[in-house]
mmCIF file of C-alpha atoms in Angstrom:
data_model
loop_
_atom_site.group_PDB
_atom_site.id
_atom_site.type_symbol
_atom_site.label_atom_id
_atom_site.label_comp_id
_atom_site.label_asym_id
_atom_site.label_seq_id
_atom_site.Cartn_x
_atom_site.Cartn_y
_atom_site.Cartn_z
ATOM 1 C CA VAL A 1 80.550 119.228 90.035
ATOM 2 C CA LYS A 2 77.446 117.120 88.804
ATOM 3 C CA SER A 3 78.739 113.986 90.503
ATOM 4 C CA GLU A 4 80.111 115.478 93.840
ATOM 5 C CA GLY A 5 78.151 118.729 94.382
ATOM 6 C CA PRO A 6 74.897 117.225 95.800
ATOM 7 C CA LYS A 7 76.850 115.008 98.252
ATOM 8 C CA LEU A 8 78.354 118.337 99.623
ATOM 9 C CA VAL A 9 74.777 120.434 100.252
ATOM 10 C CA PRO A 10 74.771 119.047 103.595
ATOM 11 C CA PHE A 11 78.087 120.602 104.304
ATOM 12 C CA PHE A 12 77.461 123.925 103.046
ATOM 13 C CA LYS A 13 73.870 123.868 104.969
ATOM 14 C CA ALA A 14 75.839 123.083 108.106
ATOM 15 C CA THR A 15 78.443 125.749 107.587
ATOM 16 C CA CYS A 16 75.824 128.541 106.832
ATOM 17 C CA VAL A 17 74.107 127.369 110.158
ATOM 18 C CA TYR A 18 77.372 127.979 112.130
ATOM 19 C CA PHE A 19 77.751 131.216 110.530
ATOM 20 C CA VAL A 20 74.412 132.395 111.177
ATOM 21 C CA LEU A 21 73.965 131.347 114.638
ATOM 22 C CA TRP A 22 77.321 132.588 115.529
ATOM 23 C CA LEU A 23 77.170 131.460 119.096
ATOM 24 C CA PRO A 24 79.472 133.505 121.518
ATOM 25 C CA THR A 25 82.432 131.759 122.356
ATOM 26 C CA SER A 26 82.547 133.114 125.763
ATOM 27 C CA SER A 27 79.618 130.759 126.792
ATOM 28 C CA PRO A 28 81.049 127.364 125.660
ATOM 29 C CA SER A 29 78.306 124.313 125.681
ATOM 30 C CA TRP A 30 77.616 121.007 124.021
ATOM 31 C CA PHE A 31 75.217 122.711 121.694
ATOM 32 C CA SER A 32 77.884 125.150 120.568
ATOM 33 C CA ALA A 33 80.326 122.110 120.021
ATOM 34 C CA LEU A 34 77.814 120.452 118.023
ATOM 35 C CA ILE A 35 77.220 123.386 115.782
ATOM 36 C CA LYS A 36 80.886 123.898 115.480
ATOM 37 C CA CYS A 37 81.591 120.067 114.322
ATOM 38 C CA LEU A 38 78.243 119.632 112.193
ATOM 39 C CA PRO A 39 80.140 120.776 108.986
ATOM 40 C CA ILE A 40 83.214 118.197 109.808
ATOM 41 C CA PHE A 41 80.155 115.643 110.587
ATOM 42 C CA CYS A 42 78.772 116.195 106.954
ATOM 43 C CA LEU A 43 82.242 115.434 105.569
ATOM 44 C CA TRP A 44 82.234 112.356 107.321
ATOM 45 C CA VAL A 45 78.793 111.505 105.340
ATOM 46 C CA PHE A 46 79.993 112.692 102.202
ATOM 47 C CA LEU A 47 83.181 110.112 102.251
ATOM 48 C CA LEU A 48 80.930 107.367 103.628
ATOM 49 C CA ALA A 49 78.346 108.246 101.191
ATOM 50 C CA HIS A 50 80.919 106.601 98.309
ATOM 51 C CA GLY A 51 80.781 103.301 100.068
ATOM 52 C CA ILE A 52 82.643 101.238 102.779
ATOM 53 C CA ASN A 53 84.305 99.479 99.809
ATOM 54 C CA PHE A 54 85.655 102.658 98.260
ATOM 55 C CA LEU A 55 87.184 103.676 101.861
ATOM 56 C CA VAL A 56 88.758 100.207 102.206
ATOM 57 C CA SER A 57 90.250 99.736 98.877
ATOM 58 C CA ARG A 58 91.527 103.561 98.944
ATOM 59 C CA ARG A 59 93.845 104.104 102.196
ATOM 60 C CA SER A 60 94.267 107.784 101.521
ATOM 61 C CA ALA A 61 90.453 108.175 101.562
ATOM 62 C CA SER A 62 90.187 106.101 104.735
ATOM 63 C CA ARG A 63 93.010 108.121 106.423
ATOM 64 C CA ILE A 64 91.397 111.562 105.626
ATOM 65 C CA LEU A 65 88.201 110.331 107.124
ATOM 66 C CA ALA A 66 90.189 109.453 110.183
ATOM 67 C CA GLY A 67 91.551 112.898 109.970
ATOM 68 C CA LEU A 68 88.477 114.311 109.684
ATOM 69 C CA ILE A 69 87.228 112.462 113.002
ATOM 70 C CA PHE A 70 90.182 113.653 114.811
ATOM 71 C CA SER A 71 89.288 117.260 113.682
ATOM 72 C CA ALA A 72 85.881 117.139 115.140
ATOM 73 C CA VAL A 73 87.388 115.883 118.441
ATOM 74 C CA GLY A 74 89.908 118.953 118.220
ATOM 75 C CA ASP A 75 87.060 121.034 117.581
ATOM 76 C CA ALA A 76 85.145 120.057 120.391
ATOM 77 C CA PHE A 77 88.235 120.670 122.777
ATOM 78 C CA LEU A 78 88.761 123.890 121.468
ATOM 79 C CA ILE A 79 85.355 125.084 122.640
ATOM 80 C CA TRP A 80 86.572 124.695 126.171
ATOM 81 C CA GLN A 81 90.058 126.234 125.378
ATOM 82 C CA GLU A 82 89.835 129.028 128.040
ATOM 83 C CA GLN A 83 89.253 125.934 130.434
ATOM 84 C CA GLY A 84 92.330 124.351 129.645
ATOM 85 C CA TYR A 85 91.859 122.287 126.749
ATOM 86 C CA PHE A 86 93.622 124.129 124.123
ATOM 87 C CA ILE A 87 96.561 121.406 124.326
ATOM 88 C CA HIS A 88 94.156 118.710 123.795
ATOM 89 C CA GLY A 89 92.824 120.426 120.874
ATOM 90 C CA LEU A 90 96.262 120.921 119.395
ATOM 91 C CA LEU A 91 97.206 117.274 119.881
ATOM 92 C CA MET A 92 93.973 116.211 117.869
ATOM 93 C CA PHE A 93 94.804 118.244 114.801
ATOM 94 C CA ALA A 94 98.569 117.058 115.144
ATOM 95 C CA ILE A 95 97.501 113.927 114.521
ATOM 96 C CA THR A 96 95.059 115.163 112.049
ATOM 97 C CA HIS A 97 98.016 116.341 109.953
ATOM 98 C CA ILE A 98 100.064 113.202 110.339
ATOM 99 C CA LEU A 99 96.918 111.234 108.806
ATOM 100 C CA TYR A 100 96.656 113.886 105.983
ATOM 101 C CA SER A 101 100.546 113.199 105.378
ATOM 102 C CA SER A 102 100.194 109.888 105.282
ATOM 103 C CA ALA A 103 97.152 110.025 102.880
ATOM 104 C CA PHE A 104 98.974 112.426 100.525
ATOM 105 C CA GLY A 105 102.029 109.997 100.445
ATOM 106 C CA MET A 106 105.735 110.472 99.690
ATOM 107 C CA LYS A 107 105.524 110.443 95.866
ATOM 108 C CA PRO A 108 106.745 112.277 94.291
ATOM 109 C CA LEU A 109 109.096 113.613 96.744
ATOM 110 C CA ASP A 110 110.029 117.090 95.558
ATOM 111 C CA LEU A 111 112.625 118.540 97.507
ATOM 112 C CA LYS A 112 112.215 121.989 96.339
ATOM 113 C CA ALA A 113 108.513 122.125 97.574
ATOM 114 C CA GLY A 114 109.974 120.710 100.934
ATOM 115 C CA LEU A 115 112.660 123.355 101.262
ATOM 116 C CA LEU A 116 110.187 125.956 100.695
ATOM 117 C CA MET A 117 107.513 124.684 103.126
ATOM 118 C CA GLY A 118 110.615 124.263 105.449
ATOM 119 C CA LEU A 119 111.558 127.979 105.020
ATOM 120 C CA VAL A 120 107.999 129.428 105.517
ATOM 121 C CA SER A 121 107.582 126.903 108.782
ATOM 122 C CA SER A 122 110.725 128.081 110.223
ATOM 123 C CA SER A 123 110.076 131.842 109.547
ATOM 124 C CA CYS A 124 106.351 131.675 111.068
ATOM 125 C CA TYR A 125 107.925 129.844 114.187
ATOM 126 C CA ALA A 126 110.845 132.607 114.421
ATOM 127 C CA PHE A 127 108.052 134.924 114.380
ATOM 128 C CA LEU A 128 106.039 133.528 116.972
ATOM 129 C CA TYR A 129 108.842 132.314 119.355
ATOM 130 C CA SER A 130 109.269 135.445 121.226
ATOM 131 C CA TYR A 131 105.518 135.318 122.248
ATOM 132 C CA LEU A 132 105.613 131.822 123.529
ATOM 133 C CA SER A 133 106.181 130.351 126.958
ATOM 134 C CA GLY A 134 106.199 127.290 128.734
ATOM 135 C CA PRO A 135 105.274 123.995 126.897
ATOM 136 C CA PHE A 136 103.917 125.971 124.096
ATOM 137 C CA THR A 137 107.591 126.970 123.364
ATOM 138 C CA TYR A 138 108.129 123.250 122.041
ATOM 139 C CA LEU A 139 104.450 122.214 121.411
ATOM 140 C CA VAL A 140 104.131 124.924 118.948
ATOM 141 C CA ALA A 141 107.197 123.775 117.153
ATOM 142 C CA VAL A 142 105.977 120.283 116.775
ATOM 143 C CA TYR A 143 102.829 121.415 115.519
ATOM 144 C CA ILE A 144 104.359 123.983 112.688
ATOM 145 C CA ALA A 145 106.543 121.118 111.574
ATOM 146 C CA LEU A 146 103.885 118.769 111.210
ATOM 147 C CA ILE A 147 101.390 121.003 109.356
ATOM 148 C CA GLY A 148 104.470 122.369 107.351
ATOM 149 C CA PHE A 149 105.247 118.652 106.341
ATOM 150 C CA MET A 150 101.392 118.349 105.554
ATOM 151 C CA GLY A 151 101.852 121.291 103.176
ATOM 152 C CA TRP A 152 104.813 120.083 101.502
ATOM 153 C CA ARG A 153 103.155 116.544 100.871
ATOM 154 C CA ALA A 154 100.178 118.266 99.292
ATOM 155 C CA VAL A 155 102.241 120.877 97.045
ATOM 156 C CA ALA A 156 104.643 117.787 96.017
ATOM 157 C CA GLY A 157 101.733 115.956 94.820
ATOM 158 C CA LEU A 158 100.536 118.821 92.467
ATOM 159 C CA GLN A 159 103.324 118.641 89.850
ATOM 160 C CA LEU A 160 102.011 121.569 87.969
ATOM 161 C CA CYS A 161 105.358 122.101 85.840
ATOM 162 C CA ASN A 162 105.234 118.474 84.555
ATOM 163 C CA ASP A 163 101.557 118.809 83.710
ATOM 164 C CA LEU A 164 100.703 115.789 85.783
ATOM 165 C CA TRP A 165 97.928 117.064 88.021
ATOM 166 C CA THR A 166 94.239 116.407 88.658
ATOM 167 C CA TRP A 167 91.758 118.450 90.448
ATOM 168 C CA THR A 168 91.608 116.390 93.235
ATOM 169 C CA LYS A 169 95.576 117.099 93.555
ATOM 170 C CA LEU A 170 94.934 120.719 93.097
ATOM 171 C CA SER A 171 92.023 120.482 95.795
ATOM 172 C CA ALA A 172 94.409 119.103 98.320
ATOM 173 C CA CYS A 173 97.179 121.626 97.532
ATOM 174 C CA ILE A 174 94.746 124.518 98.442
ATOM 175 C CA GLY A 175 93.146 122.797 101.227
ATOM 176 C CA ALA A 176 96.428 122.375 102.804
ATOM 177 C CA MET A 177 97.382 125.834 102.270
ATOM 178 C CA LEU A 178 93.959 127.084 103.557
ATOM 179 C CA PHE A 179 94.406 125.087 106.661
ATOM 180 C CA ILE A 180 97.895 126.705 107.281
ATOM 181 C CA VAL A 181 96.242 130.175 106.996
ATOM 182 C CA SER A 182 93.589 129.214 109.497
ATOM 183 C CA ASP A 183 96.003 127.648 112.046
ATOM 184 C CA LEU A 184 98.415 130.739 111.610
ATOM 185 C CA THR A 185 95.780 133.114 112.398
ATOM 186 C CA VAL A 186 94.760 130.953 115.449
ATOM 187 C CA ALA A 187 98.270 131.281 116.627
ATOM 188 C CA LEU A 188 98.746 134.844 115.900
ATOM 189 C CA ASN A 189 95.481 135.785 117.758
ATOM 190 C CA LYS A 190 96.173 133.383 120.815
ATOM 191 C CA PHE A 191 99.777 134.181 121.441
ATOM 192 C CA CYS A 192 100.852 137.650 119.635
ATOM 193 C CA PHE A 193 97.957 140.239 119.092
ATOM 194 C CA PRO A 194 94.328 140.598 118.357
ATOM 195 C CA VAL A 195 93.668 139.800 114.801
ATOM 196 C CA PRO A 196 90.648 141.732 113.349
ATOM 197 C CA TYR A 197 87.940 139.437 112.347
ATOM 198 C CA SER A 198 89.912 136.526 113.403
ATOM 199 C CA ARG A 199 87.134 134.220 114.466
ATOM 200 C CA PHE A 200 85.602 134.590 110.713
ATOM 201 C CA ILE A 201 88.769 134.072 109.077
ATOM 202 C CA ILE A 202 89.949 131.118 111.118
ATOM 203 C CA MET A 203 86.363 129.369 110.600
ATOM 204 C CA ALA A 204 85.972 130.147 106.847
ATOM 205 C CA THR A 205 89.540 129.137 106.008
ATOM 206 C CA TYR A 206 89.292 126.099 107.944
ATOM 207 C CA TYR A 207 86.001 124.832 106.664
ATOM 208 C CA ALA A 208 87.012 125.375 103.309
ATOM 209 C CA ALA A 209 90.519 123.461 104.105
ATOM 210 C CA GLN A 210 88.718 120.528 105.209
ATOM 211 C CA MET A 211 85.864 120.298 102.182
ATOM 212 C CA LEU A 212 88.899 120.715 99.587
ATOM 213 C CA ILE A 213 91.096 117.989 101.434
ATOM 214 C CA ALA A 214 87.840 115.649 101.526
ATOM 215 C CA LEU A 215 87.416 116.306 97.964
ATOM 216 C CA SER A 216 91.078 115.065 97.259
ATOM 217 C CA ALA A 217 90.028 111.603 98.320
ATOM 218 C CA VAL A 218 87.398 111.275 96.051
ATOM 219 C CA GLU A 219 87.972 108.425 93.107
ATOM 220 C CA SER A 220 88.076 109.991 89.515
ATOM 221 C CA ARG A 221 89.146 109.280 86.158
ATOM 222 C CA ASP A 222 91.539 111.779 86.173
ATOM 223 C CA GLU A 223 93.623 110.527 89.367
ATOM 224 C CA GLU A 224 93.537 106.983 87.108
ATOM 225 C CA ASP A 225 95.040 109.004 84.338
ATOM 226 C CA PHE A 226 97.405 110.556 86.727
ATOM 227 C CA ARG A 227 98.896 107.286 87.924
ATOM 228 C CA LYS A 228 99.316 106.203 84.207
ATOM 229 C CA ARG A 229 101.060 109.217 83.459
ATOM 230 C CA SER A 230 103.468 109.183 86.429
#
């Protein structure tokens, strides 16, 4: 907290600005896109503050930074989703989940976690299926598969039962779960039925998820111990 907390102050301030201004979604503009993306920009700065050498030497950190860049582009597209840019935003976030999955890695494999995430993802899609039509029938299926895979890789890295975990691994896991909650709320609100306080739920869980995933990229002695023990 002492070492990383101050670097996150701009992110918290930018998040507060978003919720305080609470710009209407009915009148999209470049200003509203900037305000929405500003917390993600601050997470770019958070990672860059650790130095270029840090990003170059740690591929997971550079991939998370790339994921944050695609996320910001996706956020901008979603500002104009009613003008036909929802699919563009969906594509940007799909790339984000691929990058995050790559950052989390494939070791340990943990097939039990994979099976659990597969069941959760399949259940979500089965529920949404009757509400989908046209290209969304398969686009949503692919997207759910990608975010479910990302969640699997985040959960698999935790290894709570084997006592082989670090706070960065826990951060990645919680962040991935919050991202799933955020996107599921988006899907329910867009395709199924109005979700009360949907915008607040979506953005609060989304910003928290991105912050925690960015934190998971931070180098620490805990991670060095994790690699030695595993």
